[in-house]
C-alpha cells in the first residue's frame, strides 16, 4: 500500500518504518530539513531499539523515503497519517496548530481519493475539524476529491516502540466508513494476527479512548505513589503492599510501581488536555485533578528527601545521578523527573555528575546551558565515573545497568555511602548489610 506519514517523531518514524518493514511503500514528511537529510542517509534521529537497523534496510530496499514536501508525498500516497506533536497550549489544552496545518496542506495537495488518518493524540471532535479544513482547502482549489478522516490513536510505548507497533495489544480504528475500515483492516492485518486485535468504533469514541487509556495509567501510578507516601508515615514497606495487591488479578502488577513521578511526552500533557476538555464541558474532573496534583508532588519527593538529609542549602555538596531519560529504553527527556531533581540541587547550591546510557546528547540540548557552563552539572561517559567525591547516589531512571550495580565499587568511590533510590530498585536489607544509608520511595529505611 502507498502511505505517507507526516511528522517523524517517536510515533511517526516508528509508524513509517514498521509499515515499510511489512512491504508497504512509505514516504515520511517532516518540516525539519536537517532531520530529513539525516534520515535520508539512514541515520536514526532518536534512540529506539531496532529503528537504527530498520531505517537503512528499508531505504536501501526502496520502501522508505523522506521528504520535507507534502506535495511530493501526495504524488504517490493514498493513505496519509498525521503524526505531528500536540503539545499543551498555555491553558493545558492540546495545541492543534500542527495538526490543522497538515490538514490544510492535505486539502491543498491530495491528488486522488485519500484516507487521512489521525494518529496524533487529539481531543474529541478534532476529526470533524480536520475534515472541515480539508474540505475548505479542496473547495478553494475547485476540486471534489473523495476523502475520509479517521482516528487511529497510537498506543506504543517509548523504549519498546517498534515491538509494540509490530505486535499491538489492539489497533483502534475510529470511523463509520466501510471503505476506510476495509483499507485500514488490510493495512494492519500483518500486525494483528489477521485482525483479531482490530477494534472498530466511532471516530469520537477512538479519540476519547486514547485519552482515557493514558489517564487510567497515570491514575494507577499516582494512586500507588499516594499509597507510598502514606506508607512512609506508617512505617510500612510499600513494596510488600505492591506484591500484596498486584497478585489480585482484578488489580494486576502493571503500573503500580511507586517512584518519583511520571514524565514523558504523553501522560502529563494528555491528563492536562483531558482536564481542559472536561472544563470546556462544565464538568469537574475530580480524579484527573488529583492525579495531576499527586504527580507534581511526587516529582518533588527525591528533592525533599535530599534536603531533609543534607539541608536546604546544598552548597558544598556534590551528588551522583543515574538516569536522565524519563524512563528506560529512550533518550526522551520531556517532563523527566530527573530535571526536577537537577534543578533542585543546582538551585540549592549543590553540584551533580550525571550519567544516562542514551540520553546524554539529549541532556546537552534539553538542560540549561548555564548548568554546564558553570560546572554545576557534568556528564560522565561511564556510569561509575559519576561516583567520585559524591555525597550520595541518586537513582532516577531504572535502566538495566543500574539495577544490579557493583556495590563494592559504589562503596569505594562514593564519598558517603548514601543512596536515594527513586525507583525502589535495591533491597533495603541488602543495603543495610552492605553499610549503605538507603532511602527508597515508601519503604522503611
Ligand atoms: N511519544 C509517544 O510515546 C507517543 C505515543 C502515543 C501517541 N503519541 C502522540 O503522537 C503525536 C506525536 O508524538 P511524538 O512524540 O512522535 O512527537 P515529536 O514531537 O517527537 O515529533 C513530531 C514531529 O512532527 C514534526 N512536525 C511538526 N509539524 C509538522 C508539519 N506541519 N509537517 C510535518 N512535520 C511536522 C516535527 O518536526 C517532529 O519531527 C502526539 O500527538 C503524541 O501525543 C506519542
Short mmCIF file of C-alpha atoms and ligand atoms in Angstrom, two decimals:
data_model
loop_
_atom_site.label_atom_id
_atom_site.label_comp_id
_atom_site.label_asym_id
_atom_site.label_seq_id
_atom_site.Cartn_x
_atom_site.Cartn_y
_atom_site.Cartn_z
CA UNK A 1 0.00 0.00 0.00
CA UNK A 2 1.17 3.58 -0.58
CA UNK A 3 1.46 5.53 2.63
CA UNK A 4 2.59 8.99 3.70
CA UNK A 5 3.43 9.68 7.35
CA UNK A 6 3.52 13.36 8.29
CA UNK A 7 5.71 14.06 11.33
CA UNK A 8 8.71 11.83 12.05
CA UNK A 9 8.94 11.95 15.84
CA UNK A 10 8.79 8.94 18.14
CA UNK A 11 5.41 7.93 16.70
CA UNK A 12 5.68 8.95 13.04
CA UNK A 13 9.11 7.47 12.41
CA UNK A 14 8.23 4.17 14.08
CA UNK A 15 4.94 4.03 12.15
CA UNK A 16 6.68 4.72 8.84
CA UNK A 17 9.50 2.26 9.44
CA UNK A 18 7.16 -0.54 10.60
CA UNK A 19 4.78 -0.16 7.65
CA UNK A 20 7.81 -0.20 5.30
CA UNK A 21 9.14 -3.29 7.06
CA UNK A 22 5.88 -5.09 6.14
CA UNK A 23 6.40 -4.30 2.45
CA UNK A 24 4.45 -1.06 2.07
CA UNK A 25 5.75 1.95 0.14
CA UNK A 26 6.21 4.70 2.72
CA UNK A 27 7.17 8.34 2.39
CA UNK A 28 7.80 10.25 5.62
CA UNK A 29 7.34 14.02 5.69
CA UNK A 30 8.82 16.41 8.23
CA UNK A 31 9.32 20.17 8.42
CA UNK A 32 12.78 19.75 9.90
CA UNK A 33 15.03 19.72 6.81
CA UNK A 34 18.18 18.81 8.74
CA UNK A 35 16.48 15.82 10.33
CA UNK A 36 15.08 14.72 6.95
CA UNK A 37 18.57 14.85 5.46
CA UNK A 38 19.97 12.70 8.28
CA UNK A 39 17.18 10.15 7.90
CA UNK A 40 17.76 10.03 4.12
CA UNK A 41 21.29 8.91 4.93
CA UNK A 42 19.83 6.13 7.06
CA UNK A 43 20.65 7.85 10.35
CA UNK A 44 18.12 7.40 13.15
CA UNK A 45 17.50 10.74 14.93
CA UNK A 46 16.10 9.18 18.12
CA UNK A 47 17.11 6.28 20.35
CA UNK A 48 14.62 3.46 19.98
CA UNK A 49 15.56 -0.22 19.83
CA UNK A 50 15.59 -1.78 16.30
CA UNK A 51 14.97 1.51 14.48
CA UNK A 52 18.65 2.12 13.61
CA UNK A 53 18.72 -1.17 11.66
CA UNK A 54 15.27 -0.77 10.09
CA UNK A 55 15.87 2.65 8.52
CA UNK A 56 18.84 1.85 6.26
CA UNK A 57 17.43 -1.57 5.34
CA UNK A 58 14.10 -0.18 4.16
CA UNK A 59 15.70 2.81 2.44
CA UNK A 60 18.07 0.54 0.51
CA UNK A 61 15.24 -1.76 -0.49
CA UNK A 62 13.31 1.24 -1.84
CA UNK A 63 10.36 1.08 0.53
CA UNK A 64 11.13 4.08 2.74
CA UNK A 65 11.75 7.67 1.63
CA UNK A 66 11.96 11.01 3.41
CA UNK A 67 10.97 14.48 2.25
CA UNK A 68 10.09 17.94 3.54
CA UNK A 69 7.38 18.28 0.88
CA UNK A 70 3.85 17.04 1.50
CA UNK A 71 3.10 17.81 -2.17
CA UNK A 72 5.77 15.27 -3.16
CA UNK A 73 4.21 12.68 -0.83
CA UNK A 74 0.76 13.40 -2.30
CA UNK A 75 2.01 12.38 -5.75
CA UNK A 76 2.07 8.74 -4.67
CA UNK A 77 0.24 8.18 -1.37
CA UNK A 78 -3.34 7.02 -0.83
CA UNK A 79 -3.22 6.87 2.97
CA UNK A 80 -1.91 9.85 4.98
CA UNK A 81 -1.02 9.51 8.64
CA UNK A 82 -0.92 12.70 10.70
CA UNK A 83 1.67 12.08 13.45
CA UNK A 84 2.75 15.58 14.42
CA UNK A 85 3.06 16.81 18.01
CA UNK A 86 0.08 18.03 20.07
CA UNK A 87 1.90 19.77 22.91
CA UNK A 88 -0.09 21.64 25.54
CA UNK A 89 -1.19 25.20 24.84
CA UNK A 90 -0.96 27.77 27.68
CA UNK A 91 -4.29 26.60 29.20
CA UNK A 92 -3.28 22.90 29.14
CA UNK A 93 -5.46 22.01 26.14
CA UNK A 94 -3.82 20.20 23.21
CA UNK A 95 -2.30 22.67 20.75
CA UNK A 96 -3.76 21.56 17.44
CA UNK A 97 -1.92 24.07 15.26
CA UNK A 98 0.42 21.48 13.71
CA UNK A 99 -2.44 19.02 13.08
CA UNK A 100 -4.58 21.71 11.45
CA UNK A 101 -1.64 22.95 9.37
CA UNK A 102 -1.19 19.44 7.99
CA UNK A 103 -4.96 19.16 7.36
CA UNK A 104 -4.89 22.38 5.31
CA UNK A 105 -1.84 21.23 3.35
CA UNK A 106 -3.55 17.91 2.66
CA UNK A 107 -6.58 19.72 1.24
CA UNK A 108 -4.21 21.73 -0.91
CA UNK A 109 -2.21 18.77 -2.22
CA UNK A 110 -4.12 15.45 -2.37
CA UNK A 111 -4.48 14.20 -5.94
CA UNK A 112 -6.89 11.24 -5.63
CA UNK A 113 -9.20 9.56 -3.10
CA UNK A 114 -7.42 9.65 0.24
CA UNK A 115 -7.76 8.20 3.70
CA UNK A 116 -6.47 10.71 6.24
CA UNK A 117 -5.58 9.02 9.50
CA UNK A 118 -5.19 10.99 12.67
CA UNK A 119 -2.55 9.18 14.73
CA UNK A 120 -1.62 12.16 16.88
CA UNK A 121 -3.36 12.25 20.24
CA UNK A 122 -6.16 14.77 19.75
CA UNK A 123 -9.25 15.86 21.71
CA UNK A 124 -12.68 14.51 20.89
CA UNK A 125 -14.08 16.36 17.90
CA UNK A 126 -10.75 17.01 16.18
CA UNK A 127 -11.64 14.62 13.36
CA UNK A 128 -14.57 16.89 12.45
CA UNK A 129 -12.27 19.93 12.45
CA UNK A 130 -9.69 18.20 10.26
CA UNK A 131 -12.44 17.13 7.85
CA UNK A 132 -13.82 20.69 7.60
CA UNK A 133 -10.34 22.11 7.00
CA UNK A 134 -9.50 19.61 4.25
CA UNK A 135 -12.89 20.25 2.60
CA UNK A 136 -12.41 24.00 2.75
CA UNK A 137 -8.96 23.78 1.09
CA UNK A 138 -10.30 21.41 -1.60
CA UNK A 139 -13.18 23.81 -2.35
CA UNK A 140 -10.71 26.67 -2.76
CA UNK A 141 -8.90 24.54 -5.35
CA UNK A 142 -12.24 23.82 -7.04
CA UNK A 143 -11.58 20.10 -6.52
CA UNK A 144 -14.02 17.42 -5.41
CA UNK A 145 -11.79 14.57 -4.28
CA UNK A 146 -13.23 11.83 -2.08
CA UNK A 147 -11.57 11.55 1.34
CA UNK A 148 -12.23 10.16 4.81
CA UNK A 149 -10.73 11.42 8.07
CA UNK A 150 -10.39 8.64 10.61
CA UNK A 151 -8.94 8.28 14.09
CA UNK A 152 -6.26 5.65 14.73
CA UNK A 153 -4.64 6.58 18.04
CA UNK A 154 -1.25 5.13 18.82
CA UNK A 155 -0.54 3.12 21.97
CA UNK A 156 3.16 2.34 21.54
CA UNK A 157 5.49 2.81 24.50
CA UNK A 158 8.74 4.66 24.01
CA UNK A 159 11.53 2.24 24.82
CA UNK A 160 9.62 -0.64 23.20
CA UNK A 161 8.02 1.31 20.37
CA UNK A 162 8.93 -0.95 17.45
CA UNK A 163 7.97 -4.13 19.33
CA UNK A 164 4.66 -2.56 20.39
CA UNK A 165 3.86 -1.39 16.89
CA UNK A 166 4.74 -4.75 15.37
CA UNK A 167 2.63 -6.68 17.88
CA UNK A 168 -0.01 -4.32 19.27
CA UNK A 169 -2.43 -5.33 22.03
CA UNK A 170 -5.09 -3.68 19.90
CA UNK A 171 -5.43 -1.35 16.94
CA UNK A 172 -8.26 1.13 17.22
CA UNK A 173 -9.90 2.33 14.04
CA UNK A 174 -12.38 5.13 14.57
CA UNK A 175 -14.63 5.63 11.54
CA UNK A 176 -18.07 4.76 10.23
CA UNK A 177 -16.81 4.49 6.65
CA UNK A 178 -16.85 0.95 5.21
CA UNK A 179 -14.15 1.95 2.71
CA UNK A 180 -11.80 3.24 5.42
CA UNK A 181 -12.49 0.21 7.64
CA UNK A 182 -11.61 -2.16 4.80
CA UNK A 183 -8.42 -0.34 3.87
CA UNK A 184 -7.22 0.01 7.46
CA UNK A 185 -8.08 -3.61 8.26
CA UNK A 186 -5.98 -4.68 5.29
CA UNK A 187 -3.10 -2.39 6.25
CA UNK A 188 -2.96 -3.66 9.83
CA UNK A 189 -3.65 -7.34 9.07
CA UNK A 190 0.05 -8.38 9.20
CA UNK A 191 0.41 -6.74 12.63
CA UNK A 192 -2.75 -8.06 14.25
CA UNK A 193 -2.95 -11.80 13.61
CA UNK A 194 -5.28 -11.17 10.68
CA UNK A 195 -7.28 -8.53 12.51
CA UNK A 196 -8.02 -10.43 15.72
CA UNK A 197 -6.93 -7.35 17.58
CA UNK A 198 -8.53 -4.60 15.50
CA UNK A 199 -11.32 -2.73 17.25
CA UNK A 200 -13.65 -0.66 15.07
CA UNK A 201 -15.57 2.16 16.67
CA UNK A 202 -16.80 5.70 16.03
CA UNK A 203 -14.25 8.44 15.42
CA UNK A 204 -15.06 10.34 18.60
CA UNK A 205 -15.01 7.09 20.61
CA UNK A 206 -11.49 6.38 19.31
CA UNK A 207 -10.29 9.89 20.14
CA UNK A 208 -11.57 9.56 23.70
CA UNK A 209 -10.16 6.03 24.10
CA UNK A 210 -6.58 7.28 23.78
CA UNK A 211 -7.03 9.91 26.50
CA UNK A 212 -8.90 7.52 28.77
CA UNK A 213 -6.10 4.93 28.41
CA UNK A 214 -3.34 7.37 29.35
CA UNK A 215 -5.40 8.91 32.14
CA UNK A 216 -6.08 5.45 33.59
CA UNK A 217 -2.37 4.54 33.57
CA UNK A 218 -1.42 7.89 35.11
CA UNK A 219 -4.10 7.31 37.75
CA UNK A 220 -2.71 3.88 38.65
CA UNK A 221 0.78 5.32 39.07
CA UNK A 222 -0.44 8.27 41.10
CA UNK A 223 -2.61 6.10 43.32
CA UNK A 224 0.40 3.95 44.13
CA UNK A 225 2.57 6.99 44.76
CA UNK A 226 -0.04 8.27 47.18
CA UNK A 227 -0.05 4.92 48.97
CA UNK A 228 3.77 5.09 49.10
CA UNK A 229 3.78 8.46 50.82
CA UNK A 230 1.24 7.22 53.35
CA UNK A 231 3.27 4.03 53.85
CA UNK A 232 6.32 6.11 54.83
CA UNK A 233 4.33 7.78 57.58
CA UNK A 234 3.02 4.44 58.85
CA UNK A 235 6.36 2.59 58.80
CA UNK A 236 5.07 0.24 56.12
CA UNK A 237 7.05 -1.10 53.14
CA UNK A 238 5.08 -0.19 50.02
CA UNK A 239 6.87 -2.92 48.05
CA UNK A 240 5.19 -5.53 50.25
CA UNK A 241 1.87 -3.79 49.67
CA UNK A 242 2.53 -3.73 45.91
CA UNK A 243 3.01 -7.50 45.86
CA UNK A 244 0.01 -7.92 48.12
CA UNK A 245 -2.35 -6.05 45.82
CA UNK A 246 -0.75 -6.84 42.43
CA UNK A 247 -1.36 -10.55 42.94
CA UNK A 248 -5.09 -9.83 42.79
CA UNK A 249 -5.90 -10.32 39.08
CA UNK A 250 -8.52 -7.58 39.31
CA UNK A 251 -5.68 -5.17 40.10
CA UNK A 252 -2.62 -6.70 38.42
CA UNK A 253 1.04 -5.73 38.66
CA UNK A 254 1.25 -3.26 35.77
CA UNK A 255 1.67 0.42 36.50
CA UNK A 256 1.61 0.10 40.28
CA UNK A 257 5.30 0.73 40.80
CA UNK A 258 5.87 3.58 43.23
CA UNK A 259 8.50 6.03 42.07
CA UNK A 260 9.48 9.64 41.63
CA UNK A 261 6.58 10.59 39.36
CA UNK A 262 5.61 10.01 35.75
CA UNK A 263 7.05 12.12 32.97
CA UNK A 264 7.41 11.84 29.22
CA UNK A 265 5.64 13.44 26.34
CA UNK A 266 2.29 11.73 26.86
CA UNK A 267 0.90 11.24 30.38
CA UNK A 268 1.46 14.81 31.65
CA UNK A 269 0.14 16.51 28.54
CA UNK A 270 -2.74 14.10 27.97
CA UNK A 271 -4.00 14.33 31.56
CA UNK A 272 -3.85 18.12 31.28
CA UNK A 273 -5.67 18.11 27.93
CA UNK A 274 -8.42 15.81 29.25
CA UNK A 275 -8.87 18.09 32.26
CA UNK A 276 -9.25 21.01 29.89
CA UNK A 277 -11.75 19.08 27.74
CA UNK A 278 -13.78 18.36 30.88
CA UNK A 279 -13.74 22.02 31.94
CA UNK A 280 -14.93 23.08 28.50
CA UNK A 281 -17.96 20.84 29.15
CA UNK A 282 -18.51 22.43 32.59
CA UNK A 283 -17.58 19.07 34.07
CA UNK A 284 -15.47 18.73 37.23
CA UNK A 285 -12.64 16.21 36.54
CA UNK A 286 -12.06 15.49 40.24
CA UNK A 287 -9.96 12.35 39.75
CA UNK A 288 -7.81 13.83 36.99
CA UNK A 289 -7.15 16.97 39.03
CA UNK A 290 -5.99 14.79 41.92
CA UNK A 291 -3.74 12.73 39.62
CA UNK A 292 -2.05 15.91 38.39
CA UNK A 293 -1.57 17.22 41.93
CA UNK A 294 -0.18 13.93 43.18
CA UNK A 295 2.27 13.67 40.30
CA UNK A 296 3.52 17.23 40.76
CA UNK A 297 4.12 16.43 44.44
CA UNK A 298 5.74 13.09 43.63
CA UNK A 299 8.25 14.69 41.30
CA UNK A 300 9.48 16.64 44.36
CA UNK A 301 9.87 13.57 46.61
CA UNK A 302 13.54 12.91 45.84
CA UNK A 303 14.38 16.61 46.25
CA UNK A 304 12.56 16.67 49.59
CA UNK A 305 14.44 13.61 50.79
CA UNK A 306 17.78 15.08 49.69
CA UNK A 307 17.09 18.35 51.50
CA UNK A 308 15.79 16.54 54.58
CA UNK A 309 19.12 14.68 54.73
CA UNK A 310 21.58 17.43 53.73
CA UNK A 311 19.69 20.65 54.50
CA UNK A 312 18.05 23.26 52.30
CA UNK A 313 21.40 24.81 51.43
CA UNK A 314 23.30 22.25 49.40
CA UNK A 315 26.40 24.42 48.90
CA UNK A 316 29.49 22.23 49.05
CA UNK A 317 27.52 19.05 48.44
CA UNK A 318 28.12 17.00 45.34
CA UNK A 319 25.77 14.31 44.02
CA UNK A 320 25.97 11.40 41.59
CA UNK A 321 22.86 10.85 39.49
CA UNK A 322 21.89 7.82 37.40
CA UNK A 323 19.20 8.19 34.75
CA UNK A 324 18.18 11.32 32.84
CA UNK A 325 15.61 9.92 30.38
CA UNK A 326 12.01 9.92 31.60
CA UNK A 327 12.10 6.12 31.51
CA UNK A 328 14.48 3.36 30.45
CA UNK A 329 14.85 2.50 26.78
CA UNK A 330 14.51 6.01 25.39
CA UNK A 331 16.53 9.22 25.08
CA UNK A 332 13.36 11.29 25.57
CA UNK A 333 13.68 13.77 28.44
CA UNK A 334 10.35 15.57 28.05
CA UNK A 335 8.93 16.18 31.56
CA UNK A 336 11.55 13.81 33.00
CA UNK A 337 11.68 13.66 36.83
CA UNK A 338 15.49 13.99 36.56
CA UNK A 339 15.01 17.62 35.50
CA UNK A 340 13.24 18.46 38.77
CA UNK A 341 15.91 16.81 40.89
CA UNK A 342 18.75 18.51 38.99
CA UNK A 343 17.04 21.91 39.21
CA UNK A 344 16.54 21.48 42.96
CA UNK A 345 20.12 20.53 43.69
CA UNK A 346 21.66 23.18 41.44
CA UNK A 347 19.34 25.94 42.63
CA UNK A 348 20.12 24.96 46.23
CA UNK A 349 23.85 25.43 45.61
CA UNK A 350 24.90 21.80 45.02
CA UNK A 351 26.66 20.18 42.09
CA UNK A 352 25.91 16.97 40.16
CA UNK A 353 27.65 14.50 37.90
CA UNK A 354 25.10 12.50 35.92
CA UNK A 355 25.04 9.51 33.60
CA UNK A 356 22.45 8.02 31.26
CA UNK A 357 23.05 5.19 28.78
CA UNK A 358 21.28 7.02 25.92
CA UNK A 359 20.02 10.48 26.92
CA UNK A 360 23.26 12.41 27.40
CA UNK A 361 23.19 14.09 23.98
CA UNK A 362 19.57 14.99 24.66
CA UNK A 363 20.57 16.36 28.09
CA UNK A 364 23.10 18.70 26.47
CA UNK A 365 20.32 20.30 24.42
CA UNK A 366 17.40 19.96 26.87
CA UNK A 367 19.00 21.25 30.07
CA UNK A 368 20.01 24.89 30.69
CA UNK A 369 23.42 25.65 29.12
CA UNK A 370 24.43 27.64 32.21
CA UNK A 371 24.33 24.46 34.34
CA UNK A 372 27.10 23.03 32.15
CA UNK A 373 29.00 26.31 31.67
CA UNK A 374 29.11 26.97 35.41
CA UNK A 375 30.38 23.44 36.05
CA UNK A 376 27.36 22.73 38.31
CA UNK A 377 26.35 19.81 36.10
CA UNK A 378 28.79 17.41 34.49
CA UNK A 379 28.05 14.29 32.48
CA UNK A 380 30.18 11.17 32.83
CA UNK A 381 30.70 8.70 29.99
CA UNK A 382 30.69 5.69 32.32
CA UNK A 383 28.11 5.01 34.99
CA UNK A 384 30.71 4.55 37.74
CA UNK A 385 32.53 7.77 36.88
CA UNK A 386 29.72 9.79 38.45
CA UNK A 387 30.57 8.44 41.88
CA UNK A 388 33.89 10.05 42.77
CA UNK A 389 33.58 12.53 45.62
CA UNK A 390 29.76 12.34 45.70
CA UNK A 391 27.86 12.67 48.97
CA UNK A 392 25.14 10.37 47.65
CA UNK A 393 23.99 8.43 44.60
CA UNK A 394 20.51 9.32 43.30
CA UNK A 395 18.82 6.74 41.08
CA UNK A 396 16.14 8.40 38.94
CA UNK A 397 15.64 6.10 35.92
CA UNK A 398 15.85 2.32 36.27
CA UNK A 399 17.96 1.45 33.21
CA UNK A 400 19.10 -2.19 33.33
CA UNK A 401 22.81 -1.48 34.06
CA UNK A 402 21.74 0.37 37.21
CA UNK A 403 19.61 -2.47 38.57
CA UNK A 404 22.41 -4.76 39.67
CA UNK A 405 25.43 -2.49 40.11
CA UNK A 406 28.72 -3.42 41.70
CA UNK A 407 28.09 -2.22 45.25
CA UNK A 408 31.79 -2.64 46.15
CA UNK A 409 32.64 -0.01 43.53
CA UNK A 410 29.86 2.21 44.86
CA UNK A 411 31.22 1.84 48.39
CA UNK A 412 34.79 2.61 47.27
CA UNK A 413 34.11 5.59 45.10
CA UNK A 414 31.25 7.43 46.81
CA UNK A 415 32.41 9.90 49.46
CA UNK A 416 29.45 8.94 51.62
CA UNK A 417 27.67 5.60 51.30
CA UNK A 418 24.22 7.10 50.77
CA UNK A 419 21.69 6.06 48.10
CA UNK A 420 18.41 7.75 47.20
CA UNK A 421 16.54 5.19 45.16
CA UNK A 422 13.73 6.89 43.21
CA UNK A 423 12.61 3.58 41.66
CA UNK A 424 12.89 1.11 44.54
CA UNK A 425 15.46 -0.98 42.69
CA UNK A 426 17.56 -2.06 45.65
CA UNK A 427 16.78 -4.27 48.61
CA UNK A 428 16.81 -2.21 51.83
CA UNK A 429 18.01 -5.24 53.85
CA UNK A 430 20.98 -5.77 51.49
CA UNK A 431 21.76 -2.06 51.55
CA UNK A 432 21.85 -2.17 55.34
CA UNK A 433 24.08 -5.24 55.31
CA UNK A 434 26.48 -3.54 52.91
CA UNK A 435 26.58 -0.47 55.13
CA UNK A 436 24.72 1.92 52.87
CA UNK A 437 22.35 4.52 54.17
CA UNK A 438 19.37 3.88 51.90
CA UNK A 439 16.20 5.79 51.14
CA UNK A 440 13.62 4.43 48.72
CA UNK A 441 10.09 5.56 47.96
CA UNK A 442 7.51 4.44 50.50
CA UNK A 443 9.81 1.99 52.29
CA UNK A 444 11.30 1.52 55.69
CA UNK A 445 14.86 2.80 55.55
N1 LIG B 1 5.82 9.68 22.01
C1 LIG B 1 4.97 8.72 22.34
O1 LIG B 1 5.31 7.77 23.06
C2 LIG B 1 3.55 8.74 21.85
C3 LIG B 1 2.76 7.59 21.98
C4 LIG B 1 1.45 7.62 21.51
C5 LIG B 1 0.95 8.79 20.93
N2 LIG B 1 1.74 9.91 20.82
C6 LIG B 1 1.19 11.10 20.17
O2 LIG B 1 1.68 11.15 18.84
C7 LIG B 1 1.90 12.51 18.44
C8 LIG B 1 3.35 12.69 18.03
O3 LIG B 1 4.17 12.46 19.16
P1 LIG B 1 5.75 12.35 19.06
O4 LIG B 1 6.26 12.05 20.42
O5 LIG B 1 6.09 11.46 17.92
O6 LIG B 1 6.09 13.86 18.65
P2 LIG B 1 7.51 14.50 18.33
O7 LIG B 1 7.47 15.85 18.91
O8 LIG B 1 8.60 13.54 18.70
O9 LIG B 1 7.52 14.61 16.74
C9 LIG B 1 6.68 15.44 15.99
C10 LIG B 1 7.33 15.64 14.62
O10 LIG B 1 6.40 16.34 13.78
C11 LIG B 1 7.13 17.28 13.00
N3 LIG B 1 6.18 18.31 12.53
C12 LIG B 1 5.55 19.26 13.25
N4 LIG B 1 4.73 19.98 12.44
C13 LIG B 1 4.83 19.44 11.21
C14 LIG B 1 4.23 19.72 9.95
N5 LIG B 1 3.33 20.72 9.82
N6 LIG B 1 4.58 18.99 8.88
C15 LIG B 1 5.49 18.00 9.00
N7 LIG B 1 6.08 17.66 10.17
C16 LIG B 1 5.76 18.38 11.26
C17 LIG B 1 8.20 17.79 13.94
O11 LIG B 1 9.28 18.38 13.22
C18 LIG B 1 8.60 16.50 14.66
O12 LIG B 1 9.64 15.83 13.96
C19 LIG B 1 1.47 13.36 19.64
O13 LIG B 1 0.13 13.74 19.48
C20 LIG B 1 1.61 12.40 20.81
O14 LIG B 1 0.76 12.73 21.87
C21 LIG B 1 3.03 9.90 21.26
#
